[in-house]
PDB file of C-alpha atoms in Angstrom:
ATOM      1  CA  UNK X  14     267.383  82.562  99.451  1.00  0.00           C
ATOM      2  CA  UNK X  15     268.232  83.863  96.362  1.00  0.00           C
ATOM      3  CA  UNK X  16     271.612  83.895  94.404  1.00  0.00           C
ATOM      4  CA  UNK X  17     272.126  85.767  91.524  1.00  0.00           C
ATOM      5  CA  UNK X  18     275.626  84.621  89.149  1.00  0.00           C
ATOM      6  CA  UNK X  19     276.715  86.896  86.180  1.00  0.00           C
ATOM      7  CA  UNK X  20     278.957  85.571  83.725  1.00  0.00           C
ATOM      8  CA  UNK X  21     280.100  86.643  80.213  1.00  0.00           C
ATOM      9  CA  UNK X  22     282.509  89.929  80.773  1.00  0.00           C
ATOM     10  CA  UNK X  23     285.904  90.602  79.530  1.00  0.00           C
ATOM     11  CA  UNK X  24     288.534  92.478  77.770  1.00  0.00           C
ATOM     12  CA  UNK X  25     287.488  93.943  74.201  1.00  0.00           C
ATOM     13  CA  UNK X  26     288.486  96.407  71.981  1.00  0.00           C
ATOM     14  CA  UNK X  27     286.442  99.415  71.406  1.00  0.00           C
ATOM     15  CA  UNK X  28     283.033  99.272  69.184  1.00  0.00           C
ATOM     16  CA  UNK X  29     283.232  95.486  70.055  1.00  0.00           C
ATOM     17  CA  UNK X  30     280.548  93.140  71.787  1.00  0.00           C
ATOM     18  CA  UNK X  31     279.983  91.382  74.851  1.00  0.00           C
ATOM     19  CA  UNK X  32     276.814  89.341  75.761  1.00  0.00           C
ATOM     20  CA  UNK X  33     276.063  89.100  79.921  1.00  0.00           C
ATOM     21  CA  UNK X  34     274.153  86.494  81.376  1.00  0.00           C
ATOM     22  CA  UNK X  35     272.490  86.268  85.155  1.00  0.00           C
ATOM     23  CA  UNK X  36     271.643  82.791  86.307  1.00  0.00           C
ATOM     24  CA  UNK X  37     269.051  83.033  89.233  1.00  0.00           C
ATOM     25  CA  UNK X  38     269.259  80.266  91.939  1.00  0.00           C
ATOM     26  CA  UNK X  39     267.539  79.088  94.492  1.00  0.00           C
ATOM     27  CA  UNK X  40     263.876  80.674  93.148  1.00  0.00           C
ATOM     28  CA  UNK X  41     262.167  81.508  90.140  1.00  0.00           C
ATOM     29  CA  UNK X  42     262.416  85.429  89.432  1.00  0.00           C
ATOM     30  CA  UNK X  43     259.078  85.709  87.837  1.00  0.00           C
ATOM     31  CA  UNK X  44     256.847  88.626  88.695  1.00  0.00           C
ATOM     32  CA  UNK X  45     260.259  90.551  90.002  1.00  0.00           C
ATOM     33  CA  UNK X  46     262.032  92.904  87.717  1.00  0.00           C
ATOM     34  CA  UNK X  47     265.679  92.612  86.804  1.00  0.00           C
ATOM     35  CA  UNK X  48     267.933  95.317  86.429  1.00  0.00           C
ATOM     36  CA  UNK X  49     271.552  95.482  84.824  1.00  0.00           C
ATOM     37  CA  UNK X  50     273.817  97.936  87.126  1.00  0.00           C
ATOM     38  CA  UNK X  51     277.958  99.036  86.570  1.00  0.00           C
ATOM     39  CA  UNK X  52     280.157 100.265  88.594  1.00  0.00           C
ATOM     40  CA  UNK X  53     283.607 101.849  87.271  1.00  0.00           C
ATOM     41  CA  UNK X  54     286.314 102.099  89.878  1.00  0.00           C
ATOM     42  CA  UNK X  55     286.362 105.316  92.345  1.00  0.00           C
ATOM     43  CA  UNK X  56     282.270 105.782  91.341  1.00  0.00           C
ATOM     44  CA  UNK X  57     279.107 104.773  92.781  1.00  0.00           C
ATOM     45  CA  UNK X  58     276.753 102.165  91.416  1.00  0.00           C
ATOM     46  CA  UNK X  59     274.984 103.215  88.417  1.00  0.00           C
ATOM     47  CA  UNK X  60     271.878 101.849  86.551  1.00  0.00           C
ATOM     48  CA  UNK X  61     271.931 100.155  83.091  1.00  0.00           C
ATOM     49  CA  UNK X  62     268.781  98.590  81.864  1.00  0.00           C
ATOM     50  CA  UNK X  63     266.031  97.204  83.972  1.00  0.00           C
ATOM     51  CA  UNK X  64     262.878  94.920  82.232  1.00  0.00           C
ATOM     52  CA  UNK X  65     259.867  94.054  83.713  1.00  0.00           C
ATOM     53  CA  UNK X  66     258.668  90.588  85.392  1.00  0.00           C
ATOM     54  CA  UNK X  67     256.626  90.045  82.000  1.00  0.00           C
ATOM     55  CA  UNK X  68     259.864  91.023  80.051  1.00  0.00           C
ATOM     56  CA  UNK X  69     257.654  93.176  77.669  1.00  0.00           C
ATOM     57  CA  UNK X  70     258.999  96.558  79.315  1.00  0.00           C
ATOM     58  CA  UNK X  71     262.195  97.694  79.167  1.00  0.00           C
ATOM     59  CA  UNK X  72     264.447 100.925  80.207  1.00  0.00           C
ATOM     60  CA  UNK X  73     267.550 101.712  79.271  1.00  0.00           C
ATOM     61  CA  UNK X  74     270.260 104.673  80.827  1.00  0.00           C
ATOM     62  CA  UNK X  75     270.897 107.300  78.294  1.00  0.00           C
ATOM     63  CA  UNK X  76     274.469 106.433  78.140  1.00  0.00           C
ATOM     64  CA  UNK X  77     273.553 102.900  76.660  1.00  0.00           C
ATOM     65  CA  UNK X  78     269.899 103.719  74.582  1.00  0.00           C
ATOM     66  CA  UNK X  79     270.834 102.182  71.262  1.00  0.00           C
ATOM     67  CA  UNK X  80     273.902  99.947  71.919  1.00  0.00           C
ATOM     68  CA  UNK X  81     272.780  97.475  75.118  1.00  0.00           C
ATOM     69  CA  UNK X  82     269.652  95.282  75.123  1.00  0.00           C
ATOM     70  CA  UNK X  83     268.132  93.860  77.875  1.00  0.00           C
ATOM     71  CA  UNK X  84     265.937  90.259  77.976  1.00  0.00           C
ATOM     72  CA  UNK X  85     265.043  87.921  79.725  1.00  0.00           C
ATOM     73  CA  UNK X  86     263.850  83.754  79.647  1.00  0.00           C
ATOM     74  CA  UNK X  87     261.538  83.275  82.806  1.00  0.00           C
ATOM     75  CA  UNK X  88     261.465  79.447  82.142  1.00  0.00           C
ATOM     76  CA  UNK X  89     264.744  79.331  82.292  1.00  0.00           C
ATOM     77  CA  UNK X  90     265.553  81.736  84.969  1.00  0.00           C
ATOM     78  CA  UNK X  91     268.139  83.979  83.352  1.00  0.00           C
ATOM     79  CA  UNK X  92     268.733  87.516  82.128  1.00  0.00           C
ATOM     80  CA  UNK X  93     270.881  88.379  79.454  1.00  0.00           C
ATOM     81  CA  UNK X  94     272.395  91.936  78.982  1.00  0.00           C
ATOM     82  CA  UNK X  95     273.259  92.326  74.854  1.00  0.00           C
ATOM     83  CA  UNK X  96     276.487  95.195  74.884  1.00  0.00           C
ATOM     84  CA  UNK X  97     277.044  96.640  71.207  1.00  0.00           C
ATOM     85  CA  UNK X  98     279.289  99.191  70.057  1.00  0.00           C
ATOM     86  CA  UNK X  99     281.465  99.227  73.572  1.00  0.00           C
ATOM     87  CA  UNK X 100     283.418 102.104  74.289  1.00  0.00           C
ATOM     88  CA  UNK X 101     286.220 102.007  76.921  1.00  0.00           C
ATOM     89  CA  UNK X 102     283.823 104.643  79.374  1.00  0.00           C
ATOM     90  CA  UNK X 103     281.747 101.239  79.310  1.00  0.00           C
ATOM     91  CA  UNK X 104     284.661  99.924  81.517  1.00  0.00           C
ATOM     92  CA  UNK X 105     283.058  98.577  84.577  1.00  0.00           C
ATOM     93  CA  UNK X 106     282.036  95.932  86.934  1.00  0.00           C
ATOM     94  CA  UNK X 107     278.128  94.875  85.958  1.00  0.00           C
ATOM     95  CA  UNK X 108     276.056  93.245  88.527  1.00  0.00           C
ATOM     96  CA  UNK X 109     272.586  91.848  87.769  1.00  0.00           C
ATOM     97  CA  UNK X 110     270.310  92.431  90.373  1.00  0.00           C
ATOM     98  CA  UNK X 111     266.368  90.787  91.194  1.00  0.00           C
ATOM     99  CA  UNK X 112     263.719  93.301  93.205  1.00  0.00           C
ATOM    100  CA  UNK X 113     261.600  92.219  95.641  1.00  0.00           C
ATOM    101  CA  UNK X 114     259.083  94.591  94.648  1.00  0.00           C
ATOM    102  CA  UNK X 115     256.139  92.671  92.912  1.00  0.00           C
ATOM    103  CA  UNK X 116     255.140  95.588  90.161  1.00  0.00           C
ATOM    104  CA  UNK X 117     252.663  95.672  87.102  1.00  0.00           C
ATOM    105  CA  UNK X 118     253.966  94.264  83.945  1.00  0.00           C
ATOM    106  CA  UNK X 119     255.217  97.426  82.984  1.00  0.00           C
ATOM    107  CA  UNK X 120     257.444  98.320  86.479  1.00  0.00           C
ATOM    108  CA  UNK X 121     261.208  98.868  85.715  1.00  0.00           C
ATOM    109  CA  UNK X 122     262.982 100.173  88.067  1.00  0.00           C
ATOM    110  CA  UNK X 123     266.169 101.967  88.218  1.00  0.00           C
ATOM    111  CA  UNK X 124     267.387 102.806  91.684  1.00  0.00           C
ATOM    112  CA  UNK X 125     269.785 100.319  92.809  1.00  0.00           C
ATOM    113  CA  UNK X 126     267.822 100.793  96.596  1.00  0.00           C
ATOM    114  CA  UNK X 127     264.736  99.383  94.829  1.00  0.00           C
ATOM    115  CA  UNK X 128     267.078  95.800  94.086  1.00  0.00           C
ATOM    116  CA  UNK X 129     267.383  93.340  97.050  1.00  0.00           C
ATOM    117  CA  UNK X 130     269.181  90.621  95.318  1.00  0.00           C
ATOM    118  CA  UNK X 131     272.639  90.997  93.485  1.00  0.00           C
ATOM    119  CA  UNK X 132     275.259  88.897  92.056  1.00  0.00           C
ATOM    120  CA  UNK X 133     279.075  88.796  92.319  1.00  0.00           C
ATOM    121  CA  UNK X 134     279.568  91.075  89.533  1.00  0.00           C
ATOM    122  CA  UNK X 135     281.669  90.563  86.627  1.00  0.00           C
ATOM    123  CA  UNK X 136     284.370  92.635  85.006  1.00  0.00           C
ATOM    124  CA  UNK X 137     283.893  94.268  81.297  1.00  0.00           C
ATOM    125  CA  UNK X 138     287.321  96.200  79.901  1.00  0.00           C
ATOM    126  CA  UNK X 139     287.245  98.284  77.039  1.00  0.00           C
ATOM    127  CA  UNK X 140     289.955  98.996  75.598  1.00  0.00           C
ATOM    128  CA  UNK X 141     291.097 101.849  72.884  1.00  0.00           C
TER     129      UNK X 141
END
């Protein structure tokens, strides 16, 4: 069993900074991609940033290209999600999510069906 904890949201003002982190528990996350995913209240899930098992691939949403970076530390078992230039449309609960899908080095997906594992989410607020 895996468990996946986010940590790191909160309230800032607009064109600020936040840095996420995922903590994965229970088992290493190594040859699984992980993806960053949002959800604003009233809307479905929507994808962020995925990177690959080998963290030497990464994909971004078009709403985010430019301003959020996506890493990762295998040998430490965590993801981090790097938010610059935040704009209150940003505002949104951002899960971190493991897939179970073994792919090449290069395999980032960004369907949230394609994720099996998910944390608790955690709240970023924008504000004007």
């Amino acid at each position: 069993q895996a468990q996946l904890v986010e940590s790191g949201g909160g309230l800032v003002q607009a064109g600020g900074s936040l840095r996420l982190s995922c903590a994965v528990l229970g088992r290493t996350f190594v040859r699984y991609p992980l993806g960053w995913f949002r959800q604003a209240p009233g809307k479905e899930r929507e994808f962020v940033a995925a990177i690959s098992w080998t963290g030497t691939s990464t994909a971004t949403a078009d709403s985010v290209k430019g301003r959020f970076t996506i890493s990762r530390d295998n040998a430490k078992n965590t993801a981090s999600l790097q938010m610059n230039s935040l704009k209150p449309e940003d505002t949104a609960v951002y899960y971190c999510a493991s897939s179970s899908i073994v792919g090449s080095s290069s395999y980032t997906p960004n369907s949230s069906g394609l994720y099996n594992y998910w944390g608790q989410g955690t709240q970023v607020t924008v504000s004007s």
